[in-house]
Amino acid sequence: MRLILTVAILAAALWSGYWALAARGLETGIAAWVETRRAEGWAADYADVQVAGFPLRFETTLSDLALADPGTGLAWTAPAFRIEAEAHRPNRVLAIWPEVQQIATPVETIAIGAQRMEGRLGFRPGPALEVMQAAYALEEVSLASSLGWEASLARGELSAALVEGREDTHRIGFAAEQVRLPARLVALVDRAGILPGLFEHLRIDAVLAFDAPWDRRAIEERRPQITRIELTRLDAKWGDLELSAAGVLDVDAAGLPTGTLTVRATNWHDMVAIAHASGRLPGGLADRLEEALGLIAGLSGRPDTLDVPLRLAAGQTWLGPVPLGPVPDFTIR
């Protein structure tokens, strides 16, 4: 009995020592990281760091955190930021953002509010801290810009996991519900006034290849850039307009994609009306295009549903010979 008690006391003492050393290492590691950023020209500061959770967890809280990257002009401030991990698995963490925070760019400041904003991340063991899997949850998120626009999101989820056997390639899933876009963006996209301000839902499943791993250097140096998109599913509903798409795109060094997407659009007449009202389709061309698309849709037996390939090339999105507008820029700043 005495031996068991002695072993238990020794184990408790060793565990307490491990926890204390690890907690101290977290504090000094954060301080060293901030000092390194300052030496590189960043504006980096925090008021205090506290590590709690003994004996089974590390609960690290930074208060009055401010980071600004001179290379991108991006800055982030938050009254608090919390990172939690189980003591026996420190490479799996829960990151918790505060209910209010702020992001600044060279042209605007965006106030962010969130009822819930957290992410679970699993890192590959080692100093590089490469992200192997991640899952983020968002609830009641609001954005308010100094330029006057506002946006909101009722619920959102983002997941990512490394694809085995493919270097720097991640399987991505994103879902969002009840997205309210900035009014000026809706007005710019839809001058005909067909679409409501509320985007009902969006779901994306894809495999993304990058030119570098997502590790600590993604923050300290440069963001990895997308080189290939394998879109397995995109489903969206905006008012009466329903859209689904799939396809493969290659992305060049400028962030511009090339490839083909197979798109299914329900109530596609609204798309033509929106493109016409925006000025991207002249009246005569819009009429001819709607007539041609109507013939294609009629062949399927569902005149309100259209299945067409969209070609992305030379910086433009094409429906056959008709340019629909510029391709998206996938550059990650």
Tab-separated table of C-alpha atoms in Angstrom:
chain	number	residue	atom	x	y	z
A	1	MET	CA	0.000	0.000	0.000
A	2	ARG	CA	2.826	2.342	0.877
A	3	LEU	CA	4.473	1.592	-2.469
A	4	ILE	CA	1.274	2.395	-4.353
A	5	LEU	CA	0.895	5.654	-2.442
A	6	THR	CA	4.519	6.564	-3.119
A	7	VAL	CA	4.139	5.865	-6.843
A	8	ALA	CA	0.927	7.899	-6.962
A	9	ILE	CA	2.558	10.853	-5.222
A	10	LEU	CA	5.588	10.635	-7.528
A	11	ALA	CA	3.371	10.462	-10.625
A	12	ALA	CA	1.350	13.452	-9.435
A	13	ALA	CA	4.537	15.410	-8.789
A	14	LEU	CA	5.941	14.549	-12.218
A	15	TRP	CA	2.666	15.483	-13.931
A	16	SER	CA	2.497	18.748	-12.014
A	17	GLY	CA	6.044	19.508	-13.078
A	18	TYR	CA	5.244	18.696	-16.701
A	19	TRP	CA	2.156	20.912	-16.629
A	20	ALA	CA	4.028	23.817	-15.037
A	21	LEU	CA	6.918	23.561	-17.502
A	22	ALA	CA	4.548	23.323	-20.465
A	23	ALA	CA	2.501	26.286	-19.241
A	24	ARG	CA	5.654	28.326	-18.825
A	25	GLY	CA	6.760	27.231	-22.284
A	26	LEU	CA	3.483	28.486	-23.750
A	27	GLU	CA	3.957	31.897	-22.165
A	28	THR	CA	7.574	32.253	-23.280
A	29	GLY	CA	6.780	30.859	-26.743
A	30	ILE	CA	4.042	33.435	-27.297
A	31	ALA	CA	6.302	36.230	-26.077
A	32	ALA	CA	9.125	35.079	-28.375
A	33	TRP	CA	6.784	34.842	-31.366
A	34	VAL	CA	5.516	38.384	-30.778
A	35	GLU	CA	9.070	39.726	-30.425
A	36	THR	CA	10.066	38.040	-33.678
A	37	ARG	CA	7.125	39.642	-35.472
A	38	ARG	CA	8.116	43.039	-34.103
A	39	ALA	CA	11.659	42.523	-35.354
A	40	GLU	CA	10.200	41.855	-38.816
A	41	GLY	CA	8.324	45.154	-38.765
A	42	TRP	CA	4.944	43.957	-37.565
A	43	ALA	CA	2.884	45.861	-35.048
A	44	ALA	CA	2.336	43.124	-32.447
A	45	ASP	CA	1.207	43.527	-28.878
A	46	TYR	CA	-0.894	42.040	-26.098
A	47	ALA	CA	-1.619	43.167	-22.558
A	48	ASP	CA	-1.383	39.837	-20.773
A	49	VAL	CA	-1.268	36.062	-21.229
A	50	GLN	CA	-2.739	33.641	-18.716
A	51	VAL	CA	-2.463	29.839	-18.729
A	52	ALA	CA	-4.997	27.915	-16.613
A	53	GLY	CA	-6.689	24.499	-16.695
A	54	PHE	CA	-4.442	22.479	-14.355
A	55	PRO	CA	-4.172	19.523	-14.263
A	56	LEU	CA	-5.835	18.187	-17.430
A	57	ARG	CA	-5.949	21.134	-19.820
A	58	PHE	CA	-4.033	24.143	-21.061
A	59	GLU	CA	-6.359	27.140	-21.347
A	60	THR	CA	-4.369	30.061	-22.735
A	61	THR	CA	-5.971	33.504	-22.872
A	62	LEU	CA	-4.387	36.556	-24.480
A	63	SER	CA	-5.945	39.915	-23.674
A	64	ASP	CA	-5.964	43.112	-25.746
A	65	LEU	CA	-4.318	41.441	-28.707
A	66	ALA	CA	-3.234	43.495	-31.741
A	67	LEU	CA	-1.434	42.250	-34.859
A	68	ALA	CA	-0.663	44.141	-38.076
A	69	ASP	CA	1.216	42.724	-41.076
A	70	PRO	CA	3.002	45.474	-43.039
A	71	GLY	CA	3.330	43.200	-46.068
A	72	THR	CA	-0.424	42.936	-46.648
A	73	GLY	CA	-1.678	45.971	-44.738
A	74	LEU	CA	-3.995	43.733	-42.706
A	75	ALA	CA	-4.486	44.326	-38.986
A	76	TRP	CA	-6.493	42.449	-36.360
A	77	THR	CA	-7.429	43.559	-32.867
A	78	ALA	CA	-9.399	41.649	-30.240
A	79	PRO	CA	-10.090	42.178	-26.535
A	80	ALA	CA	-9.283	38.505	-25.923
A	81	PHE	CA	-8.328	35.324	-27.760
A	82	ARG	CA	-8.434	31.893	-26.172
A	83	ILE	CA	-6.708	28.625	-27.064
A	84	GLU	CA	-7.537	25.387	-25.250
A	85	ALA	CA	-5.852	21.981	-25.484
A	86	GLU	CA	-5.872	18.754	-23.526
A	87	ALA	CA	-2.645	18.365	-21.596
A	88	HIS	CA	-1.909	14.933	-23.083
A	89	ARG	CA	-2.674	16.091	-26.677
A	90	PRO	CA	-1.301	19.627	-27.017
A	91	ASN	CA	-1.252	19.405	-30.832
A	92	ARG	CA	-5.088	19.412	-30.933
A	93	VAL	CA	-6.474	22.793	-29.969
A	94	LEU	CA	-9.725	24.688	-29.700
A	95	ALA	CA	-9.427	28.355	-30.719
A	96	ILE	CA	-12.147	30.698	-29.455
A	97	TRP	CA	-12.564	34.198	-30.861
A	98	PRO	CA	-14.314	36.911	-28.819
A	99	GLU	CA	-17.816	38.226	-29.446
A	100	VAL	CA	-16.352	41.461	-30.824
A	101	GLN	CA	-13.169	42.027	-32.824
A	102	GLN	CA	-11.905	44.205	-35.640
A	103	ILE	CA	-10.078	43.772	-38.928
A	104	ALA	CA	-8.495	46.704	-40.748
A	105	THR	CA	-7.287	46.872	-44.342
A	106	PRO	CA	-5.589	49.761	-46.140
A	107	VAL	CA	-9.030	50.985	-47.276
A	108	GLU	CA	-11.492	50.147	-44.491
A	109	THR	CA	-12.075	48.895	-40.967
A	110	ILE	CA	-14.523	46.048	-40.353
A	111	ALA	CA	-16.124	45.465	-36.956
A	112	ILE	CA	-16.982	41.794	-36.436
A	113	GLY	CA	-19.561	40.511	-34.000
A	114	ALA	CA	-20.257	36.831	-33.364
A	115	GLN	CA	-22.350	34.844	-30.958
A	116	ARG	CA	-20.007	31.926	-31.641
A	117	MET	CA	-16.752	31.759	-33.556
A	118	GLU	CA	-14.448	28.871	-32.798
A	119	GLY	CA	-12.235	26.373	-34.535
A	120	ARG	CA	-10.849	22.941	-33.718
A	121	LEU	CA	-7.434	22.351	-35.256
A	122	GLY	CA	-5.129	19.347	-35.368
A	123	PHE	CA	-1.448	20.061	-36.045
A	124	ARG	CA	1.245	17.742	-37.318
A	125	PRO	CA	3.708	17.242	-34.428
A	126	GLY	CA	6.760	19.445	-34.867
A	127	PRO	CA	7.802	23.104	-34.786
A	128	ALA	CA	6.261	23.945	-38.196
A	129	LEU	CA	2.709	23.438	-36.819
A	130	GLU	CA	1.242	22.276	-40.117
A	131	VAL	CA	-2.547	22.058	-39.975
A	132	MET	CA	-3.702	18.499	-40.684
A	133	GLN	CA	-7.404	19.054	-40.044
A	134	ALA	CA	-9.625	21.911	-38.972
A	135	ALA	CA	-13.305	22.533	-38.277
A	136	TYR	CA	-14.730	26.017	-37.710
A	137	ALA	CA	-18.200	26.914	-36.446
A	138	LEU	CA	-19.883	30.310	-36.844
A	139	GLU	CA	-23.166	31.551	-35.394
A	140	GLU	CA	-24.836	34.941	-35.722
A	141	VAL	CA	-21.871	36.698	-37.312
A	142	SER	CA	-22.187	40.353	-38.301
A	143	LEU	CA	-19.858	42.635	-40.262
A	144	ALA	CA	-19.991	46.430	-40.221
A	145	SER	CA	-17.574	48.392	-42.396
A	146	SER	CA	-16.303	51.929	-41.942
A	147	LEU	CA	-17.329	52.409	-45.594
A	148	GLY	CA	-20.964	51.977	-44.608
A	149	TRP	CA	-21.811	48.436	-45.709
A	150	GLU	CA	-23.090	45.665	-43.459
A	151	ALA	CA	-23.401	41.891	-43.810
A	152	SER	CA	-24.418	38.983	-41.609
A	153	LEU	CA	-24.467	35.207	-41.374
A	154	ALA	CA	-26.829	33.107	-39.265
A	155	ARG	CA	-24.797	29.888	-39.310
A	156	GLY	CA	-21.669	28.674	-41.008
A	157	GLU	CA	-19.304	25.704	-40.942
A	158	LEU	CA	-15.900	25.249	-42.547
A	159	SER	CA	-13.885	22.036	-42.485
A	160	ALA	CA	-10.511	21.118	-43.959
A	161	ALA	CA	-8.399	17.963	-43.931
A	162	LEU	CA	-5.178	16.958	-45.656
A	163	VAL	CA	-5.672	14.472	-48.492
A	164	GLU	CA	-3.439	11.452	-47.994
A	165	GLY	CA	-0.890	10.899	-50.734
A	166	ARG	CA	-1.252	14.408	-52.209
A	167	GLU	CA	1.177	17.085	-51.106
A	168	ASP	CA	-0.317	20.341	-49.760
A	169	THR	CA	-3.815	19.300	-50.828
A	170	HIS	CA	-6.881	19.715	-48.618
A	171	ARG	CA	-10.457	18.482	-48.769
A	172	ILE	CA	-12.667	21.486	-48.000
A	173	GLY	CA	-16.285	21.696	-46.930
A	174	PHE	CA	-18.206	24.926	-46.408
A	175	ALA	CA	-21.841	25.519	-45.527
A	176	ALA	CA	-23.622	28.789	-44.774
A	177	GLU	CA	-27.231	29.664	-44.034
A	178	GLN	CA	-29.130	32.930	-44.056
A	179	VAL	CA	-26.379	35.139	-45.476
A	180	ARG	CA	-27.280	38.809	-45.778
A	181	LEU	CA	-24.995	40.425	-48.344
A	182	PRO	CA	-24.100	44.131	-48.407
A	183	ALA	CA	-26.931	46.083	-50.025
A	184	ARG	CA	-24.615	47.828	-52.481
A	185	LEU	CA	-23.186	44.474	-53.612
A	186	VAL	CA	-26.680	43.097	-54.241
A	187	ALA	CA	-27.555	46.266	-56.149
A	188	LEU	CA	-24.365	45.980	-58.209
A	189	VAL	CA	-24.984	42.330	-59.085
A	190	ASP	CA	-28.734	42.668	-59.566
A	191	ARG	CA	-29.735	46.017	-61.027
A	192	ALA	CA	-33.047	44.487	-62.059
A	193	GLY	CA	-34.055	44.103	-58.405
A	194	ILE	CA	-34.928	40.425	-58.787
A	195	LEU	CA	-32.842	38.958	-55.967
A	196	PRO	CA	-33.605	39.462	-52.258
A	197	GLY	CA	-30.980	40.693	-49.824
A	198	LEU	CA	-30.906	37.325	-48.025
A	199	PHE	CA	-28.925	34.438	-49.497
A	200	GLU	CA	-30.708	31.338	-48.174
A	201	HIS	CA	-27.933	28.754	-48.266
A	202	LEU	CA	-24.607	27.860	-49.826
A	203	ARG	CA	-22.798	24.516	-49.748
A	204	ILE	CA	-19.363	23.807	-51.241
A	205	ASP	CA	-17.375	20.556	-51.281
A	206	ALA	CA	-14.018	20.689	-53.032
A	207	VAL	CA	-10.425	19.527	-53.062
A	208	LEU	CA	-7.921	22.396	-53.140
A	209	ALA	CA	-4.240	22.068	-54.008
A	210	PHE	CA	-1.844	24.739	-52.708
A	211	ASP	CA	1.713	25.724	-53.550
A	212	ALA	CA	2.880	25.472	-49.918
A	213	PRO	CA	1.759	23.879	-46.649
A	214	TRP	CA	-0.607	25.636	-44.247
A	215	ASP	CA	1.745	25.960	-41.296
A	216	ARG	CA	3.106	28.782	-39.160
A	217	ARG	CA	4.853	30.279	-42.198
A	218	ALA	CA	1.423	30.986	-43.688
A	219	ILE	CA	1.100	33.715	-41.054
A	220	GLU	CA	4.726	34.684	-40.621
A	221	GLU	CA	5.735	34.845	-44.302
A	222	ARG	CA	3.233	34.348	-47.152
A	223	ARG	CA	-0.151	32.763	-47.574
A	224	PRO	CA	-0.192	29.511	-49.604
A	225	GLN	CA	-1.858	30.048	-52.971
A	226	ILE	CA	-4.394	27.815	-54.694
A	227	THR	CA	-3.085	25.950	-57.757
A	228	ARG	CA	-6.028	23.641	-58.493
A	229	ILE	CA	-9.720	23.398	-57.573
A	230	GLU	CA	-11.633	20.134	-57.881
A	231	LEU	CA	-15.196	21.237	-57.214
A	232	THR	CA	-17.304	18.198	-56.426
A	233	ARG	CA	-20.379	20.094	-55.298
A	234	LEU	CA	-21.697	23.618	-55.151
A	235	ASP	CA	-25.324	24.170	-54.159
A	236	ALA	CA	-26.781	27.627	-53.645
A	237	LYS	CA	-30.216	29.177	-53.313
A	238	TRP	CA	-30.752	32.901	-53.630
A	239	GLY	CA	-34.384	33.871	-53.855
A	240	ASP	CA	-36.001	31.835	-56.631
A	241	LEU	CA	-32.620	31.227	-58.252
A	242	GLU	CA	-31.078	27.808	-57.504
A	243	LEU	CA	-27.605	26.944	-58.706
A	244	SER	CA	-25.429	23.837	-58.604
A	245	ALA	CA	-22.013	23.299	-60.170
A	246	ALA	CA	-19.086	20.890	-60.421
A	247	GLY	CA	-15.829	20.835	-62.349
A	248	VAL	CA	-12.058	21.186	-62.273
A	249	LEU	CA	-10.130	24.460	-62.491
A	250	ASP	CA	-6.400	25.140	-62.679
A	251	VAL	CA	-5.311	28.402	-61.065
A	252	ASP	CA	-2.304	30.346	-62.343
A	253	ALA	CA	0.200	32.424	-60.377
A	254	ALA	CA	-2.018	35.507	-60.752
A	255	GLY	CA	-4.922	33.706	-59.086
A	256	LEU	CA	-6.960	33.385	-62.302
A	257	PRO	CA	-8.682	30.049	-63.051
A	258	THR	CA	-9.009	28.129	-66.300
A	259	GLY	CA	-11.211	25.093	-66.875
A	260	THR	CA	-14.837	24.094	-67.234
A	261	LEU	CA	-17.718	23.998	-64.769
A	262	THR	CA	-20.929	22.111	-65.418
A	263	VAL	CA	-23.721	24.286	-64.070
A	264	ARG	CA	-27.375	23.561	-63.387
A	265	ALA	CA	-29.562	26.625	-62.913
A	266	THR	CA	-33.210	26.662	-61.876
A	267	ASN	CA	-35.214	29.760	-62.854
A	268	TRP	CA	-32.351	30.597	-65.185
A	269	HIS	CA	-34.404	33.328	-66.881
A	270	ASP	CA	-33.585	35.481	-63.845
A	271	MET	CA	-29.864	35.066	-64.557
A	272	VAL	CA	-30.278	36.457	-68.061
A	273	ALA	CA	-32.402	39.341	-66.772
A	274	ILE	CA	-29.794	40.161	-64.125
A	275	ALA	CA	-26.945	40.073	-66.659
A	276	HIS	CA	-28.942	42.273	-69.040
A	277	ALA	CA	-29.811	44.830	-66.336
A	278	SER	CA	-26.180	45.012	-65.234
A	279	GLY	CA	-25.080	45.962	-68.747
A	280	ARG	CA	-23.030	42.819	-69.321
A	281	LEU	CA	-25.484	41.645	-71.982
A	282	PRO	CA	-26.826	44.134	-74.560
A	283	GLY	CA	-30.557	43.918	-75.184
A	284	GLY	CA	-30.383	42.167	-78.547
A	285	LEU	CA	-27.799	39.660	-77.375
A	286	ALA	CA	-29.764	38.980	-74.179
A	287	ASP	CA	-32.869	38.158	-76.220
A	288	ARG	CA	-30.990	35.822	-78.554
A	289	LEU	CA	-29.200	34.156	-75.636
A	290	GLU	CA	-32.448	33.613	-73.736
A	291	GLU	CA	-34.027	32.099	-76.824
A	292	ALA	CA	-31.076	29.748	-77.369
A	293	LEU	CA	-30.946	28.722	-73.719
A	294	GLY	CA	-34.688	28.158	-73.768
A	295	LEU	CA	-34.225	25.655	-76.599
A	296	ILE	CA	-31.489	23.862	-74.644
A	297	ALA	CA	-33.581	23.759	-71.477
A	298	GLY	CA	-36.608	22.540	-73.413
A	299	LEU	CA	-34.691	19.489	-74.630
A	300	SER	CA	-34.444	18.245	-71.044
A	301	GLY	CA	-38.190	18.473	-70.527
A	302	ARG	CA	-37.723	21.019	-67.721
A	303	PRO	CA	-37.913	24.492	-69.263
A	304	ASP	CA	-37.070	26.260	-65.992
A	305	THR	CA	-33.914	24.166	-65.442
A	306	LEU	CA	-30.787	24.671	-67.526
A	307	ASP	CA	-27.699	22.427	-67.677
A	308	VAL	CA	-24.789	24.157	-69.393
A	309	PRO	CA	-20.980	24.145	-69.333
A	310	LEU	CA	-19.253	27.367	-68.332
A	311	ARG	CA	-15.741	27.824	-69.661
A	312	LEU	CA	-13.258	29.937	-67.726
A	313	ALA	CA	-10.387	31.158	-69.882
A	314	ALA	CA	-8.394	34.301	-70.656
A	315	GLY	CA	-9.722	35.997	-67.531
A	316	GLN	CA	-13.351	35.667	-68.665
A	317	THR	CA	-16.285	33.345	-68.006
A	318	TRP	CA	-17.846	32.077	-71.238
A	319	LEU	CA	-21.156	30.465	-72.114
A	320	GLY	CA	-20.294	29.184	-75.554
A	321	PRO	CA	-19.066	32.274	-77.442
A	322	VAL	CA	-20.794	34.706	-75.065
A	323	PRO	CA	-18.651	36.350	-72.327
A	324	LEU	CA	-20.540	36.567	-69.029
A	325	GLY	CA	-17.968	38.544	-67.064
A	326	PRO	CA	-14.525	38.286	-65.476
A	327	VAL	CA	-13.428	35.125	-63.673
A	328	PRO	CA	-12.985	35.311	-59.889
A	329	ASP	CA	-9.558	36.101	-58.479
A	330	PHE	CA	-8.506	33.306	-56.096
A	331	THR	CA	-5.460	35.113	-54.725
A	332	ILE	CA	-5.237	34.731	-50.937
A	333	ARG	CA	-3.914	37.947	-49.424
